[in-house]
Coordinates of C-alpha atoms and ligand atoms in Angstrom, one line a residue:
M13 CA 83.1 169.4 38.8
K14 CA 86.4 167.4 38.9
Q15 CA 87.5 165.3 36.0
I16 CA 90.1 162.6 35.0
Q17 CA 90.7 162.0 31.3
V18 CA 91.6 158.4 30.5
H19 CA 93.5 157.5 27.3
Y20 CA 92.7 154.1 25.9
A21 CA 95.6 151.7 25.1
E22 CA 95.6 150.0 21.7
L23 CA 92.0 150.7 20.7
S24 CA 92.9 152.3 17.4
T25 CA 93.0 148.9 15.7
K26 CA 89.6 147.8 17.0
G27 CA 87.3 149.3 14.3
K28 CA 83.7 148.5 14.8
N29 CA 84.4 146.7 18.1
R30 CA 85.7 149.9 19.7
Q31 CA 82.5 150.5 21.6
Y32 CA 82.5 147.0 23.1
F33 CA 86.1 147.6 24.4
Q34 CA 85.2 151.0 25.8
N35 CA 82.1 149.6 27.6
K36 CA 84.1 146.7 29.1
L37 CA 86.6 149.2 30.4
A38 CA 83.8 151.3 31.9
T39 CA 82.3 148.3 33.6
H40 CA 85.6 147.4 35.1
I41 CA 86.3 150.9 36.4
N42 CA 82.7 151.2 37.7
Y43 CA 83.1 148.0 39.7
H44 CA 86.1 149.4 41.6
L45 CA 84.5 152.8 42.0
S46 CA 81.5 151.2 43.6
F47 CA 83.5 150.9 46.8
L48 CA 84.1 154.6 47.2
E49 CA 81.9 156.9 49.3
E50 CA 81.2 159.4 46.6
K51 CA 79.4 158.8 43.3
V52 CA 81.8 159.1 40.3
T53 CA 80.4 159.1 36.8
V54 CA 82.2 157.2 34.0
R55 CA 81.6 158.4 30.5
P56 CA 83.2 156.4 27.7
R57 CA 83.6 158.6 24.7
H58 CA 85.3 158.0 21.4
D59 CA 88.7 159.5 22.1
Y60 CA 88.8 159.4 25.9
L61 CA 86.9 158.0 28.8
Y62 CA 86.1 160.5 31.5
L63 CA 85.6 160.2 35.2
E64 CA 83.6 163.0 36.8
W65 CA 82.8 163.8 40.3
E66 CA 82.3 166.8 42.7
H67 CA 84.1 166.7 46.0
M68 CA 86.6 164.0 46.9
D69 CA 90.4 164.2 46.4
A70 CA 91.6 162.6 43.1
Q71 CA 94.1 160.3 44.8
P72 CA 91.8 157.2 45.4
L73 CA 90.7 157.4 41.7
L74 CA 94.4 157.6 40.5
D75 CA 95.1 154.5 42.7
I76 CA 92.3 152.6 41.0
L77 CA 93.1 153.6 37.4
K78 CA 96.8 152.7 37.7
D79 CA 95.9 149.0 38.0
V80 CA 93.2 148.7 35.4
P81 CA 94.2 147.0 32.1
G82 CA 93.5 148.7 28.8
I83 CA 94.6 152.2 29.8
A84 CA 97.6 154.0 28.2
R85 CA 97.7 157.0 30.6
F86 CA 95.4 159.2 32.6
E87 CA 95.3 162.8 33.6
P88 CA 93.4 164.8 36.2
V89 CA 91.7 167.7 34.3
Y90 CA 90.5 170.9 35.9
Q91 CA 87.6 172.9 34.4
V92 CA 87.6 176.6 34.8
E93 CA 85.3 179.4 33.4
L94 CA 86.1 180.9 30.1
S95 CA 88.3 183.9 31.0
M96 CA 92.1 184.5 30.8
D97 CA 92.1 185.4 34.6
A98 CA 90.5 182.1 35.5
I99 CA 92.9 180.2 33.3
E100 CA 96.0 182.0 34.7
E101 CA 94.9 181.5 38.3
Q102 CA 94.4 177.8 37.8
A103 CA 97.7 177.5 36.0
L104 CA 99.5 178.9 39.0
A105 CA 97.5 176.7 41.4
L106 CA 98.5 173.6 39.4
F107 CA 102.2 174.4 39.3
Q108 CA 102.0 175.2 43.0
K109 CA 101.0 171.6 43.7
L110 CA 103.8 170.1 41.7
D111 CA 107.0 168.9 43.2
L112 CA 109.3 171.4 41.3
K113 CA 113.1 171.0 41.2
D114 CA 115.4 173.9 40.7
D115 CA 116.3 173.5 37.0
D116 CA 113.0 171.9 35.8
T117 CA 111.6 173.0 32.5
F118 CA 108.0 173.7 31.4
R119 CA 105.9 174.4 28.5
I120 CA 102.2 175.4 27.8
Q121 CA 100.2 173.7 25.1
A122 CA 96.9 175.4 24.3
R123 CA 94.1 174.3 21.9
R124 CA 91.1 176.4 21.1
P125 CA 88.3 174.4 19.6
N126 CA 86.0 177.2 20.8
R127 CA 86.6 179.9 18.3
H128 CA 84.5 182.4 20.2
F129 CA 87.2 182.7 22.9
P130 CA 89.0 186.0 22.1
E131 CA 92.6 184.9 22.6
N132 CA 94.0 182.4 20.1
S133 CA 96.1 179.4 21.2
M134 CA 99.4 181.2 20.6
A135 CA 98.3 184.2 22.7
I136 CA 97.1 181.9 25.5
Q137 CA 100.4 180.0 25.6
R138 CA 102.4 183.3 25.7
Q139 CA 100.3 184.9 28.4
V140 CA 100.0 181.9 30.7
G141 CA 103.7 181.0 30.0
S142 CA 104.8 184.4 31.1
S143 CA 102.8 184.4 34.3
V144 CA 104.0 180.9 35.2
G145 CA 107.6 182.0 34.5
Q146 CA 107.3 185.1 36.7
A147 CA 105.7 183.1 39.6
F148 CA 108.3 180.3 39.4
P149 CA 111.6 181.9 38.4
Q150 CA 113.4 178.6 39.0
L151 CA 111.7 177.2 35.9
S152 CA 112.8 177.7 32.3
V153 CA 110.9 177.1 29.1
D154 CA 111.7 174.1 26.9
L155 CA 109.2 173.6 24.0
D156 CA 110.5 170.1 23.1
H157 CA 111.3 168.1 26.2
A158 CA 109.7 169.9 29.1
D159 CA 109.6 168.2 32.6
H160 CA 106.1 169.7 33.0
T161 CA 103.6 170.3 30.3
L162 CA 100.4 172.3 31.0
V163 CA 97.7 171.4 28.5
I164 CA 94.9 173.9 28.1
S165 CA 91.9 173.1 26.0
V166 CA 89.4 175.9 25.5
Q167 CA 86.0 174.4 24.8
K168 CA 82.4 175.6 24.6
D169 CA 81.6 174.9 28.3
G170 CA 84.9 175.9 29.9
A171 CA 88.7 175.7 29.7
F172 CA 90.1 172.2 30.7
M173 CA 93.6 172.1 32.1
S174 CA 95.9 169.4 33.1
V175 CA 99.6 169.2 34.1
E176 CA 100.0 165.7 35.5
S177 CA 100.0 162.5 33.5
Y178 CA 100.2 159.0 34.9
P179 CA 101.1 155.9 33.0
G180 CA 98.5 153.1 32.9
L181 CA 99.1 149.3 32.7
G182 CA 98.6 149.1 28.9
G183 CA 97.0 145.9 27.6
L184 CA 93.3 145.4 26.9
P185 CA 90.2 145.9 29.0
Y186 CA 89.4 143.0 31.3
G187 CA 87.2 140.4 29.8
T188 CA 87.6 141.5 26.1
S189 CA 89.9 138.5 25.3
G190 CA 87.7 135.6 26.5
K191 CA 88.1 133.5 29.6
G192 CA 91.0 131.3 30.6
L193 CA 91.4 128.8 33.4
L194 CA 94.5 129.6 35.4
M195 CA 96.3 126.7 37.0
L196 CA 97.2 128.3 40.3
S197 CA 99.7 126.8 42.6
G198 CA 101.2 128.6 45.6
G199 CA 104.5 129.4 43.8
F200 CA 105.9 132.5 42.2
D201 CA 105.2 131.8 38.6
S202 CA 101.5 130.9 38.2
P203 CA 100.1 134.2 39.7
I204 CA 102.3 136.2 37.3
A205 CA 101.1 134.1 34.4
G206 CA 97.5 134.9 35.4
Y207 CA 98.4 138.6 35.8
Q208 CA 99.9 138.7 32.3
M209 CA 96.8 137.2 30.7
M210 CA 94.5 139.5 32.7
K211 CA 96.5 142.5 31.5
R212 CA 96.0 141.2 27.9
G213 CA 92.2 141.4 28.5
M214 CA 91.5 137.8 29.5
A215 CA 89.1 137.1 32.3
I216 CA 90.3 134.2 34.5
E217 CA 89.1 131.6 36.9
A218 CA 91.6 130.0 39.2
V219 CA 92.0 126.2 39.5
H220 CA 93.9 124.8 42.4
F221 CA 94.7 121.1 42.9
A222 CA 94.8 120.3 46.6
S223 CA 95.9 117.1 48.3
P224 CA 94.8 117.2 51.9
P225 CA 95.9 116.0 54.4
Y226 CA 99.3 116.0 52.7
T227 CA 98.9 119.7 51.8
S228 CA 97.8 122.1 54.6
P229 CA 94.8 124.4 55.0
Q230 CA 97.3 127.2 55.0
A231 CA 98.5 126.3 51.5
L232 CA 95.0 126.4 50.3
D233 CA 94.3 129.7 52.0
K234 CA 97.5 131.1 50.5
T235 CA 96.3 130.4 47.0
K236 CA 93.0 132.0 47.8
R237 CA 94.8 135.1 48.9
L238 CA 96.8 135.1 45.7
T239 CA 93.5 134.9 43.8
A240 CA 92.3 137.9 45.8
R241 CA 95.4 139.8 44.8
L242 CA 94.9 139.0 41.2
A243 CA 91.2 140.0 41.4
H244 CA 92.5 143.5 42.3
F245 CA 93.6 143.8 38.6
G246 CA 90.2 142.6 37.4
M247 CA 86.9 141.6 38.9
P248 CA 85.9 139.0 41.5
I249 CA 87.4 135.6 40.4
T250 CA 85.9 132.1 40.7
F251 CA 88.2 129.9 42.6
I252 CA 87.9 126.2 41.9
E253 CA 89.4 123.6 44.3
V254 CA 90.0 120.2 42.8
P255 CA 90.5 117.2 45.3
F256 CA 93.7 115.6 44.1
T257 CA 94.7 113.3 47.0
K258 CA 93.3 110.1 45.5
I259 CA 95.1 110.7 42.2
Q260 CA 98.4 111.5 43.8
T261 CA 98.4 108.5 46.2
T262 CA 97.4 106.2 43.4
I263 CA 100.2 107.4 41.2
K264 CA 102.6 107.0 44.1
E265 CA 101.5 103.4 44.5
V266 CA 101.6 102.2 40.9
I267 CA 103.9 104.5 38.8
P268 CA 107.7 104.5 39.2
D269 CA 109.0 107.5 40.9
D270 CA 110.9 109.0 37.9
S271 CA 107.7 109.0 35.8
S272 CA 105.2 110.1 38.4
M273 CA 105.5 113.8 37.7
T274 CA 104.7 113.4 34.0
V275 CA 101.7 111.2 34.8
M276 CA 100.5 113.6 37.5
R277 CA 100.7 116.6 35.1
R278 CA 98.8 114.6 32.4
M279 CA 96.1 113.9 35.0
M280 CA 95.9 117.6 35.9
L281 CA 95.5 118.5 32.2
R282 CA 92.8 115.9 31.6
I283 CA 90.8 117.5 34.5
M284 CA 91.5 121.0 33.2
E285 CA 90.1 120.0 29.8
R286 CA 86.9 118.9 31.4
L287 CA 86.7 122.0 33.6
A288 CA 87.2 124.2 30.5
I289 CA 84.1 122.7 28.9
Q290 CA 82.1 123.1 32.2
R291 CA 83.2 126.6 32.7
E292 CA 82.9 127.7 29.1
S293 CA 86.5 128.6 28.7
L294 CA 88.7 128.1 25.6
A295 CA 92.1 128.0 27.2
V296 CA 94.3 126.9 30.1
I297 CA 97.0 129.2 31.5
N298 CA 99.9 127.9 33.5
G299 CA 103.2 129.3 34.9
E300 CA 105.6 127.1 32.9
A301 CA 109.0 128.6 31.8
L302 CA 111.1 126.7 29.4
G303 CA 113.8 124.7 31.2
Q304 CA 113.0 125.9 34.7
V305 CA 112.3 122.4 36.2
A306 CA 112.2 118.8 34.9
S307 CA 108.5 119.1 33.9
Q308 CA 109.2 122.1 31.8
T309 CA 111.6 120.8 29.3
L310 CA 110.4 120.7 25.7
E311 CA 110.2 116.9 25.8
S312 CA 108.1 117.0 29.1
M313 CA 105.8 119.6 27.8
Y314 CA 105.3 117.6 24.6
V315 CA 104.3 114.4 26.5
I316 CA 102.1 116.3 29.0
N317 CA 100.4 118.4 26.4
E318 CA 99.5 115.3 24.4
V319 CA 96.4 114.5 26.5
T320 CA 94.5 117.6 25.2
S321 CA 94.0 119.7 22.2
L322 CA 92.9 122.7 24.3
P323 CA 95.2 125.7 23.9
I324 CA 97.7 125.9 26.8
L325 CA 98.8 129.4 27.3
R326 CA 102.2 129.8 28.8
P327 CA 102.8 133.6 29.0
L328 CA 106.1 133.0 31.0
I329 CA 107.6 130.5 28.6
A330 CA 110.6 132.8 27.7
T331 CA 110.8 134.6 31.0
D332 CA 113.8 134.3 33.4
K333 CA 113.1 133.7 37.1
N334 CA 114.5 137.0 38.2
E335 CA 112.1 138.9 35.8
I336 CA 109.2 136.9 37.2
I337 CA 110.3 137.8 40.8
E338 CA 110.5 141.4 39.8
I339 CA 106.9 141.4 38.5
A340 CA 105.8 139.5 41.6
R341 CA 107.2 142.3 43.8
S342 CA 105.6 145.0 41.7
I343 CA 102.1 143.5 41.8
G344 CA 102.2 142.4 45.4
T345 CA 102.3 138.6 45.0
Y346 CA 105.9 138.1 46.2
D347 CA 105.3 138.0 49.9
L348 CA 102.3 135.7 49.5
S349 CA 104.2 133.3 47.2
N350 CA 107.1 133.4 49.6
E351 CA 105.1 131.9 52.5
P352 CA 106.5 128.4 53.2
F353 CA 103.4 126.2 52.7
D354 CA 104.0 123.3 50.3
D355 CA 101.6 122.5 47.5
C356 CA 100.8 119.1 46.1
C357 CA 103.6 119.1 43.6
T358 CA 106.3 119.8 46.2
V359 CA 104.9 117.2 48.7
F360 CA 104.8 114.4 46.1
A361 CA 107.9 115.5 44.2
P362 CA 110.0 112.6 42.9
V363 CA 113.6 112.5 43.8
Q364 CA 114.8 112.3 40.2
P365 CA 112.1 113.0 37.6
H366 CA 112.7 112.2 34.0
T367 CA 113.6 115.3 32.0
R368 CA 113.0 113.5 28.7
P369 CA 110.0 111.3 29.1
K370 CA 108.8 109.2 26.2
L371 CA 105.2 109.2 25.2
G372 CA 104.9 105.5 24.5
A373 CA 106.4 104.5 27.8
I374 CA 104.2 106.9 29.8
E375 CA 101.0 105.7 28.0
K376 CA 102.0 102.1 28.9
L377 CA 102.5 103.0 32.5
E378 CA 99.1 104.8 32.6
E379 CA 97.4 101.5 31.8
R380 CA 97.9 100.7 35.5
L381 CA 95.5 103.5 36.4
D382 CA 91.8 103.8 35.8
V383 CA 92.2 107.2 34.3
D384 CA 88.6 107.9 33.5
A385 CA 87.3 107.0 36.9
L386 CA 89.9 109.0 38.7
V387 CA 89.1 112.1 36.5
E388 CA 85.3 111.7 37.2
E389 CA 85.8 111.3 40.9
A390 CA 88.0 114.4 41.1
L391 CA 85.4 116.4 39.0
A392 CA 82.6 115.2 41.3
G393 CA 84.4 116.7 44.3
I394 CA 85.3 120.2 43.1
T395 CA 84.2 123.2 45.1
L396 CA 83.6 126.8 43.8
E397 CA 84.1 130.0 45.6
T398 CA 83.9 133.7 44.4
I399 CA 86.9 135.7 45.6
A400 CA 86.8 139.5 45.7
P401 CA 89.8 141.8 45.3
D402 CA 91.9 141.8 48.5
D403 CA 91.7 145.6 49.1
E404 CA 87.9 145.8 48.9
S405 CA 86.3 144.8 52.2
N406 CA 82.7 144.3 51.3
S407 CA 82.9 141.5 48.7
H408 CA 80.3 142.2 46.0
T409 CA 80.1 138.6 44.9
N410 CA 76.7 139.2 43.4
L411 CA 78.3 141.4 40.7
L412 CA 79.9 138.5 39.0
Ligands
ATP508 P1 104.8 127.9 40.3 O1 105.8 128.8 40.9 O2 103.7 128.6 39.6 O3 104.3 126.9 41.3 P2 106.8 126.1 39.4 O4 107.9 126.7 38.8 O5 106.9 125.7 40.9 O6 105.5 127.0 39.2 P3 105.7 123.6 38.8 O7 105.4 123.3 40.3 O8 106.3 122.5 38.0 O9 106.4 124.9 38.5 O10 104.3 123.9 38.1 C1 104.1 124.3 36.8 C2 102.8 124.9 36.6 O11 101.8 124.0 36.9 C3 102.5 126.0 37.6 O12 103.0 127.3 37.2 C4 101.0 126.0 37.7 O13 100.4 126.7 36.6 C5 100.7 124.5 37.5 N1 100.5 123.9 38.9 C6 101.4 123.3 39.6 N2 100.9 122.9 40.8 C7 99.6 123.2 40.8 C8 98.5 123.1 41.7 N3 98.7 122.4 42.9 N4 97.3 123.5 41.4 C9 97.2 124.2 40.2 N5 98.1 124.4 39.3 C10 99.4 123.9 39.6
MG509 MG1 105.0 124.9 41.9

């Protein structure tokens, strides 16, 4: 049997809810495992979660685990029979597989919960350490800061050994922090905002405001592909398209150019609030960063936010653009966001939007619109689609 031991991130504070978090993590991992050829068993236990299987190489499993929220780190563990010969043989095989540099250091850490095993942990460490040292003379021992640590745990049913440890994403298991509606444009920021909340355990649905024919089918397709990339870090995501053309053309007609952006954003949020009720979500997520553009000054956010009491989560509020770009590159949204198709905000962008809109003035201007009717009409035209992770070909939409 082959095994990977998964260390939970941040579960020590969860008390009685611990099992709920563990099961959510298992469900998420199981979803991604379901695309593999071989059956892999997931066993959530109190201290660790285990993946167990028979034949395949560990690499596809490592590739899955590195992008699953709620994991601190994970380690392939090899089980051998209870004898010093078997342990030493496996130790050499494990070091053989490592990419060893000339002055690397190593150490052996042995535990012996199985007291029937004749050698104690000190003796195991000494004996295995000396055969590794002989087989790999370029290595020296460092008990405090070794480059390679071989962990040996001698248990009832065998000795479990691991020498590689991989960092996980951290955060909380997907879906343990409720559900948020992500306002997803085709830009760089909003996908990262969604990713940050997913990493923190929030399930998301993606809402995109589209203004055909002013915005292209390619722009819509781009946001769907961004959604598929985000789903890679979670489960299939519901994509909600809101028809926004009528609202934007009406605003263009009756609202002065310098206030149109503020009014447009307020219309978006009014629709988001209604969608949140429909979709049983308690929060809206967007990609705003303080001061980045005219609609993201404190004065703008105050006036826009005023239409709803729903929490608006802005995970990027204090993040610089270059940090956002760095995350976009690391999670694979950069190239998609970089595609040149304009979304509705760019197409209808005013030449000189107010950076300090006044609430009273905006409310007065909005009297020129039939706000309720416009909101109802947009809501009546929404379409829903389930989008599977982009690297999994058979979309298991029925698993939602
Ligand atoms: P992004 O890079 O995410 O587009 P941005 O810096 O271009 O953000 P804005 O265009 O002002 O900023 O948009 C601010 C936020 O409003 C976005 O991060 C996104 O959450 C939301 N948003 C903007 N346009 C749309 C849209 N067409 N559909 C859904 N949400 C949108
Ligand atoms: Mg944008």
